mmCIF file of C-alpha atoms in Angstrom:
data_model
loop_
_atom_site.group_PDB
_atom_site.id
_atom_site.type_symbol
_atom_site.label_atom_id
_atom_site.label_comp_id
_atom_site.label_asym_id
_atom_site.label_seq_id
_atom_site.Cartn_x
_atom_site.Cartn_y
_atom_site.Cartn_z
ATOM 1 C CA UNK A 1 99.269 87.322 83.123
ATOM 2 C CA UNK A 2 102.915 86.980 84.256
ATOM 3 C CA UNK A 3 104.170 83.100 85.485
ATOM 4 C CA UNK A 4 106.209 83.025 88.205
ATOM 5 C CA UNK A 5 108.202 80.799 89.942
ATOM 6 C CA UNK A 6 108.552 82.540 93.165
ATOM 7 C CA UNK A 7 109.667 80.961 96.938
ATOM 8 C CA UNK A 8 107.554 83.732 99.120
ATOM 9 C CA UNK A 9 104.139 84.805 99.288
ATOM 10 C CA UNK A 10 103.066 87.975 101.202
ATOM 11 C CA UNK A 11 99.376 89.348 101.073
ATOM 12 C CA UNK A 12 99.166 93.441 101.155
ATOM 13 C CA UNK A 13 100.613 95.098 104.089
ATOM 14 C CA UNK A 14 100.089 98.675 102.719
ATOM 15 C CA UNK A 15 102.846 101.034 103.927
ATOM 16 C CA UNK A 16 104.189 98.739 107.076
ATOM 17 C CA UNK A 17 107.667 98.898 105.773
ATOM 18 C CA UNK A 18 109.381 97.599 108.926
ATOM 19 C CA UNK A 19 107.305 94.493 108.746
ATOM 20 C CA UNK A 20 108.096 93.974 104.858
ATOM 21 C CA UNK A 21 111.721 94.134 106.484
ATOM 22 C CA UNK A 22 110.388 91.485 109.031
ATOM 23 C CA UNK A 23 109.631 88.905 106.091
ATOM 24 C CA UNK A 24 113.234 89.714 105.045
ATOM 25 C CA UNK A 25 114.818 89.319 108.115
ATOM 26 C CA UNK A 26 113.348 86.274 109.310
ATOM 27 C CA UNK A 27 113.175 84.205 105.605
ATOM 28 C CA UNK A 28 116.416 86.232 103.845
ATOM 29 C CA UNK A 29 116.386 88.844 101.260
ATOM 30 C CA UNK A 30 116.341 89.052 97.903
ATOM 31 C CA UNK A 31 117.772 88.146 95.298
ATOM 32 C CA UNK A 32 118.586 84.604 97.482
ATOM 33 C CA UNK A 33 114.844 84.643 98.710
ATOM 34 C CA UNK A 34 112.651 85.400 96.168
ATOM 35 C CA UNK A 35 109.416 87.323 97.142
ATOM 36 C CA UNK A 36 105.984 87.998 95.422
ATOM 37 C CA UNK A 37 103.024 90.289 96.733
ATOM 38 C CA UNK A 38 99.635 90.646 94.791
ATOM 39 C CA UNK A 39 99.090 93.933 95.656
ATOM 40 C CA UNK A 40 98.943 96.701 97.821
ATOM 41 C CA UNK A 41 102.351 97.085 99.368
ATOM 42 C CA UNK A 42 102.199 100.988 99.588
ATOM 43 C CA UNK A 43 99.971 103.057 100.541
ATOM 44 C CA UNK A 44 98.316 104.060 104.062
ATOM 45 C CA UNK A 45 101.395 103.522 105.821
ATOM 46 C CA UNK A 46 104.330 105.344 107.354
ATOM 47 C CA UNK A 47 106.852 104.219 104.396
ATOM 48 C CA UNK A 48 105.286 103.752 101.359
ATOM 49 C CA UNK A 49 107.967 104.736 99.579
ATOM 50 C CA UNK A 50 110.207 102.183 100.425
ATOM 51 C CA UNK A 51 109.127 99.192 98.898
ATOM 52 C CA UNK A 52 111.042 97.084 96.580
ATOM 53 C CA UNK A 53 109.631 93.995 95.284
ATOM 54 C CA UNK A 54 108.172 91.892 92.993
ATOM 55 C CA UNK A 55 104.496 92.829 92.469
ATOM 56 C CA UNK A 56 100.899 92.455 90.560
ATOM 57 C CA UNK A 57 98.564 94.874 90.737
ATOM 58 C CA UNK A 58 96.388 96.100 93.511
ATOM 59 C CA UNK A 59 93.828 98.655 94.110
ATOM 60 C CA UNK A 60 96.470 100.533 95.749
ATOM 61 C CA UNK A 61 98.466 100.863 92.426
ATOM 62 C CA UNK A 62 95.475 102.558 90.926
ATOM 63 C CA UNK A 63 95.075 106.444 90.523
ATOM 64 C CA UNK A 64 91.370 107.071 92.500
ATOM 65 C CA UNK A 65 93.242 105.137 95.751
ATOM 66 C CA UNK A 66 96.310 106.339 95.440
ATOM 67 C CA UNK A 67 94.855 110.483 95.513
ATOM 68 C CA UNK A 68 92.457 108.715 99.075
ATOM 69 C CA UNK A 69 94.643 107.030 100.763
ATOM 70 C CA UNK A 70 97.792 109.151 100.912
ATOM 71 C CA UNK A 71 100.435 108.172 98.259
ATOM 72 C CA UNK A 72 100.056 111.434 96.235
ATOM 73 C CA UNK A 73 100.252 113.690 99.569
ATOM 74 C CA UNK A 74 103.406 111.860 101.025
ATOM 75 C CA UNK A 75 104.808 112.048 97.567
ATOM 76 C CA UNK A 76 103.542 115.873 97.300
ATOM 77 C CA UNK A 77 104.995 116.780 101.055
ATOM 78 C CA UNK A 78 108.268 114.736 100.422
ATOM 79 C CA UNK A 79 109.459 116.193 96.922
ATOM 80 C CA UNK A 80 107.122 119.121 96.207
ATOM 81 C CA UNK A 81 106.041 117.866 93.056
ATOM 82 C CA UNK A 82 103.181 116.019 91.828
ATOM 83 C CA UNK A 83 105.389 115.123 88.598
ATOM 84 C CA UNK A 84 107.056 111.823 90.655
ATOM 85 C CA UNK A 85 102.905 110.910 91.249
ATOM 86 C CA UNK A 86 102.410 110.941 87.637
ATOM 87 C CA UNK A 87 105.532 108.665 87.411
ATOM 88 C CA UNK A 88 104.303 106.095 89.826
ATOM 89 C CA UNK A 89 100.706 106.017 88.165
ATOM 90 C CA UNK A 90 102.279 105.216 84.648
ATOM 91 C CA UNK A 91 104.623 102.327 86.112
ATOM 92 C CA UNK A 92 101.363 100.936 87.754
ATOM 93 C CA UNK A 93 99.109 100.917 84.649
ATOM 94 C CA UNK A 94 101.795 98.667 82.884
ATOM 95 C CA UNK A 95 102.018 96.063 85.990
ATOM 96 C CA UNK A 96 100.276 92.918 85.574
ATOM 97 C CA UNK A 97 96.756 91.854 87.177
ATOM 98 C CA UNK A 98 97.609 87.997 87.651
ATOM 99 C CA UNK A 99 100.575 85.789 88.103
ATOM 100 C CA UNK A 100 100.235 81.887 87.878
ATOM 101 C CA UNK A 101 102.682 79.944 89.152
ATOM 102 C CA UNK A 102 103.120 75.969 87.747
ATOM 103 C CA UNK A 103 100.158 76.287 85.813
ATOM 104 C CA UNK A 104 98.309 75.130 89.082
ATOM 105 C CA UNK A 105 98.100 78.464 91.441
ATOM 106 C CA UNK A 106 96.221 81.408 89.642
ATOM 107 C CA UNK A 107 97.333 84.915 92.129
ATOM 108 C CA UNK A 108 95.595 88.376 92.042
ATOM 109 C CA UNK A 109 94.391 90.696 94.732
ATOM 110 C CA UNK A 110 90.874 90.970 94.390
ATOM 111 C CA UNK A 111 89.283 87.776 92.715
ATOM 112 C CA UNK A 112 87.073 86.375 90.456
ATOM 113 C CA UNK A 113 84.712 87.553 87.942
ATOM 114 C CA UNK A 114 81.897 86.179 85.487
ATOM 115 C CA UNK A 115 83.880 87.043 82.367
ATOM 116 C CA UNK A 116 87.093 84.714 83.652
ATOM 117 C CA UNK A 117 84.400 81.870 84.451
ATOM 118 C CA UNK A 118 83.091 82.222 80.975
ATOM 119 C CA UNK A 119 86.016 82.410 79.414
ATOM 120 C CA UNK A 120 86.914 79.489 77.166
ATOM 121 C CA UNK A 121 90.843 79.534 78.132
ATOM 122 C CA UNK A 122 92.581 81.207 81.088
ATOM 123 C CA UNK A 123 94.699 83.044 78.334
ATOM 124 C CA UNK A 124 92.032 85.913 78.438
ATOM 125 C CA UNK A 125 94.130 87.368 81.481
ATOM 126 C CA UNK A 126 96.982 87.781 79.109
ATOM 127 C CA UNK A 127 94.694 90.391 76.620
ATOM 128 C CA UNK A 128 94.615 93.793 79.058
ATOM 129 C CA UNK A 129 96.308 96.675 76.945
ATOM 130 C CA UNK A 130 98.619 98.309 78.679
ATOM 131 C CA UNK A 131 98.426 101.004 79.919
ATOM 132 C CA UNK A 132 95.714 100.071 81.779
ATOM 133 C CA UNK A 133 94.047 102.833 83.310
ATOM 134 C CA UNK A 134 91.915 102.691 86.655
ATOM 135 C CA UNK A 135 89.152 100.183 85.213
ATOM 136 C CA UNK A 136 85.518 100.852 84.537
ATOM 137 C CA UNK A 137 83.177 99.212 86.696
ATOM 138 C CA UNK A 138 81.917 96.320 85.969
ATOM 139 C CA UNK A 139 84.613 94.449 84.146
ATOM 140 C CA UNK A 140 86.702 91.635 84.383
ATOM 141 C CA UNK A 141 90.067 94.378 85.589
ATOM 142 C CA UNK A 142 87.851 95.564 88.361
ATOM 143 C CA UNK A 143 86.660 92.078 89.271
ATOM 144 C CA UNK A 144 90.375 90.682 89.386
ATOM 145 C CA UNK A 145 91.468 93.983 91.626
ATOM 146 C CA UNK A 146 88.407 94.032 93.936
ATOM 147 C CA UNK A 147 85.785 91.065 93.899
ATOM 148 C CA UNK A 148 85.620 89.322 97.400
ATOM 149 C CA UNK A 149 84.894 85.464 98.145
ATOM 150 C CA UNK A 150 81.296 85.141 100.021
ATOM 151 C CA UNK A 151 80.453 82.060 102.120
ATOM 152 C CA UNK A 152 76.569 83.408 101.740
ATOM 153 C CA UNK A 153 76.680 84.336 98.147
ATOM 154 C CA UNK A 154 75.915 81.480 94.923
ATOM 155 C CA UNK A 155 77.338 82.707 91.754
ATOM 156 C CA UNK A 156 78.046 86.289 91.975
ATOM 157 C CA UNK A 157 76.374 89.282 93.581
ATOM 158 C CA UNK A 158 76.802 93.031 94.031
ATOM 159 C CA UNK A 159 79.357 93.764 96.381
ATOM 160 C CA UNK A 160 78.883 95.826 99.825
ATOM 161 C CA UNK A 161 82.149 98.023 98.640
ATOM 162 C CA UNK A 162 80.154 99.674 95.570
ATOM 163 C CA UNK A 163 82.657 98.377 93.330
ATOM 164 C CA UNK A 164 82.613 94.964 91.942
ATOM 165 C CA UNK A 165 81.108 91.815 92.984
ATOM 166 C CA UNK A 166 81.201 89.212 95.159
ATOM 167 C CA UNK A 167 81.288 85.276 94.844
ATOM 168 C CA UNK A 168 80.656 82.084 95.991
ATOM 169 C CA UNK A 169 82.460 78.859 96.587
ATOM 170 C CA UNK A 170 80.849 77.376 93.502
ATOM 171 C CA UNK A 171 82.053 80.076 91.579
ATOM 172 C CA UNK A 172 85.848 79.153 92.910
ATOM 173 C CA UNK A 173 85.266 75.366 92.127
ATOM 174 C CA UNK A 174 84.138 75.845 88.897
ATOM 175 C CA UNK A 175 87.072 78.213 87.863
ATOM 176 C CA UNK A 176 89.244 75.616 88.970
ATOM 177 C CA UNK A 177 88.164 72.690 87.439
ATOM 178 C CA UNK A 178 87.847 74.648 84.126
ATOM 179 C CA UNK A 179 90.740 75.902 84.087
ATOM 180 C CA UNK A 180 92.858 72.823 85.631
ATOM 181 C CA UNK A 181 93.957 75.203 89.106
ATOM 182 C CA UNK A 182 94.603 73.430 92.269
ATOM 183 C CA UNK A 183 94.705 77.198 94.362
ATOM 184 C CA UNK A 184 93.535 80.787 94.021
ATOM 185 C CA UNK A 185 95.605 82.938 95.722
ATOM 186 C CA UNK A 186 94.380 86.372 96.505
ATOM 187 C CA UNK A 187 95.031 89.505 99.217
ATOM 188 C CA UNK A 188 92.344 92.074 99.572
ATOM 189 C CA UNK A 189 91.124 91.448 102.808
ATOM 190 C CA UNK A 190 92.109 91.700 106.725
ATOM 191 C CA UNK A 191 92.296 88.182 107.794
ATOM 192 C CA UNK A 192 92.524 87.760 111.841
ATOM 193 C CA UNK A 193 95.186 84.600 111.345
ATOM 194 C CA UNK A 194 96.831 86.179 108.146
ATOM 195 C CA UNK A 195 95.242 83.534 105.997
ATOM 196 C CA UNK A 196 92.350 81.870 105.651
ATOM 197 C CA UNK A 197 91.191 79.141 103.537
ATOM 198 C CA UNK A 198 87.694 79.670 101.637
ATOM 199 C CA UNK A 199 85.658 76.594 99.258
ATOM 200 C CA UNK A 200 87.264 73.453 100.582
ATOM 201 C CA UNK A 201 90.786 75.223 100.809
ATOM 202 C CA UNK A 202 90.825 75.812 96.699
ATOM 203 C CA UNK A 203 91.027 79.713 97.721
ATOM 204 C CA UNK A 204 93.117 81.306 100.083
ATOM 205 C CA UNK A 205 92.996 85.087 101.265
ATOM 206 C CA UNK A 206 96.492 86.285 102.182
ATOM 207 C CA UNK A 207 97.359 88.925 104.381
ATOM 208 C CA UNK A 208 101.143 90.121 105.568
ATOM 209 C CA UNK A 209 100.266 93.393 107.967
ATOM 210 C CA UNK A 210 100.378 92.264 111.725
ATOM 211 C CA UNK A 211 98.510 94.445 114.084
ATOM 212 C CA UNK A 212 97.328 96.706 110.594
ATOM 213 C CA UNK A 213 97.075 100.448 110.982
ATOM 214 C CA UNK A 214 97.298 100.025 114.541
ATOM 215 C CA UNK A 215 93.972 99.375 114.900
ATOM 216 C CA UNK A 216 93.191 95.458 114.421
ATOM 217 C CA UNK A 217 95.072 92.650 116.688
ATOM 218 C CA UNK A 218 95.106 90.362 113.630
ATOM 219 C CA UNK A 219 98.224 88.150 112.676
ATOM 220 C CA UNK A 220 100.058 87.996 109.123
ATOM 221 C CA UNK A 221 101.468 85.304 107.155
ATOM 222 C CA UNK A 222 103.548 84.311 104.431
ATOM 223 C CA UNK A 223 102.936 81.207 102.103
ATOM 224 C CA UNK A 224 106.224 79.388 101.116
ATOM 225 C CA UNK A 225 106.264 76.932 97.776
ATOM 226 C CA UNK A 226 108.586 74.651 97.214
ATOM 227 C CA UNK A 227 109.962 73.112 93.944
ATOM 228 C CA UNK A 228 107.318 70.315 94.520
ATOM 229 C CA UNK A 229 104.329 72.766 94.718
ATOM 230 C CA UNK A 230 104.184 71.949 98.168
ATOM 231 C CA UNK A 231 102.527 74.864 100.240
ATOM 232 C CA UNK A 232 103.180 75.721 103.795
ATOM 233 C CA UNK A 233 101.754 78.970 105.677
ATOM 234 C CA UNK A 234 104.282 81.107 108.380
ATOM 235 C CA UNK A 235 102.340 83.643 110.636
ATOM 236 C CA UNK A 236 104.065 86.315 112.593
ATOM 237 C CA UNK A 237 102.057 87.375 115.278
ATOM 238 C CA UNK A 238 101.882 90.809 116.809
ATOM 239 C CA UNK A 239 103.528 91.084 120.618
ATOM 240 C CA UNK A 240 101.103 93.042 123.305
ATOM 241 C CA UNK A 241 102.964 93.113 126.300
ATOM 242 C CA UNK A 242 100.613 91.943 128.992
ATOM 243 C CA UNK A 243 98.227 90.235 126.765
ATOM 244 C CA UNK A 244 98.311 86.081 126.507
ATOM 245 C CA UNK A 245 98.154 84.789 123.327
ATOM 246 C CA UNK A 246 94.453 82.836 122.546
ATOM 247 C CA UNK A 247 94.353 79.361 123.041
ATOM 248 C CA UNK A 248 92.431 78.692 119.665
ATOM 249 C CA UNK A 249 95.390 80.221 117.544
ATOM 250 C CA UNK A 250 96.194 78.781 114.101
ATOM 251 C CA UNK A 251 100.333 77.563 114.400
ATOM 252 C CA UNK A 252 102.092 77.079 110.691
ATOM 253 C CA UNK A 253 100.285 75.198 108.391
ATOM 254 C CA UNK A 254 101.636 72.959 105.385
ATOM 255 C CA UNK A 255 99.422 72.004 102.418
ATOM 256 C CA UNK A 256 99.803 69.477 99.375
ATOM 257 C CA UNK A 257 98.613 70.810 96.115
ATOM 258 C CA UNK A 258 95.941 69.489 95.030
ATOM 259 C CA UNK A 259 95.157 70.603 98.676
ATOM 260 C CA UNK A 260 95.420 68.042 101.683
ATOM 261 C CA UNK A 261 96.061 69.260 105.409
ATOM 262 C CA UNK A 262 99.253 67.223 106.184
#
């Protein structure tokens, strides 16, 4: 588990490299504006290749995705070599799974897992061996990298994905009050407003691809903390000419940690 102390938080936007520039563009670049992304920045796009930031692990930094989705053929038809693959797949089995930032917000991509809650310290997130190859299923890895949130589920259940679990908003407030979090940060998931809140705001799903794979019309949005642990949510919205924007549309959001619209 890595702490960070980071300004910037982007959800996955797999391969949309000219929206990563967006982020850059609109909040400054690094190293003035710091960024952080749990996960699955590459991958399924156009660009995948030219991502530069400061990242945990997703399932897009794991082997069996990578050879799916089409990593290992753009790397294949750009450099004729599967040798730069195997170079990418060792950095990615030494990346982290979690980040927590201030002691308060706990980050991964995926999300919980039975063996976290029954954990008697959150310092079990610091015992993977690295490398870490692509995780067995079940385990707490493959829980962190693919579990989703579930309005209809108590405790956990099998997830629809065959891989992992799912879990319910008791699960999220009893990780929290164990462990002394205010907010679980996580990616994973298309989200049509590029967040959305889940168990009384204690869990947000982040997600920074606008209009992703040209296929959905959802938004994407950024989280920004400041030095006082104050969050606030920025959404970029994707532009269809001829199209009026819904009336219902979330605008930016700020929150106070422990979490309070303001």
């Amino acid at each position: 588990m890595n702490v960070f102390q980071r300004n910037n938080f982007c959800g996955g936007y797999p391969g949309q490299f000219g929206e990563g520039m967006g982020f850059f563009q609109q909040f400054g670049f690094p190293p003035e504006v710091k960024f952080f992304f749990p996960g699955g920045s590459h991958n399924g796009g156009h660009s995948s290749l030219e991502e530069n930031s400061i990242l945990l692990r997703g399932i897009h930094e794991t082997r069996l995705i990578n050879r799916i989705y089409g990593f290992y053929d753009d790397l294949n038809k750009r450099f004729g070599t599967p040798r730069l693959y195997e170079d990418f797949t060792k950095m990615f089995e030494m990346m982290p799974l979690t980040g927590l930032v201030g002691k308060r917000i706990l980050c991964m991509h995926g999300g919980l897992s039975a063996d976290l809650v029954n954990a008697p310290k959150l310092d079990i997130l610091n015992t993977f061996a690295r490398p870490l190859h692509d995780p067995p299923n079940p385990s707490l890895a493959i829980d962190i990298l693919w579990a989703d949130p579930d309005i209809n589920t108590k405790g956990f259940k099998a997830n629809i994905r065959g891989c992992s679990c799912t879990f319910g908003p008791d699960v999220v407030a009893q990780t929290c009050d164990k462990f002394g979090l205010d907010l679980i940060v996580r990616a994973h998931q298309v989200v049509q407003d590029g967040y959305e809140f889940f168990a009384n705001r204690r869990l947000v799903t982040l997600f920074s691809a606008p209009h992703y794979c040209g296929q959905f019309d959802n938004a994407a949005a950024v989280m920004q903390v400041n030095p006082n642990m104050v969050c606030s949510f920025k959404i970029l919205r994707p532009e269809f000419p001829g199209r009026a924007a819904p009336s219902h549309q979330k605008s930016a959001t700020t929150i106070l940690l422990p979490p309070t619209i303001t």
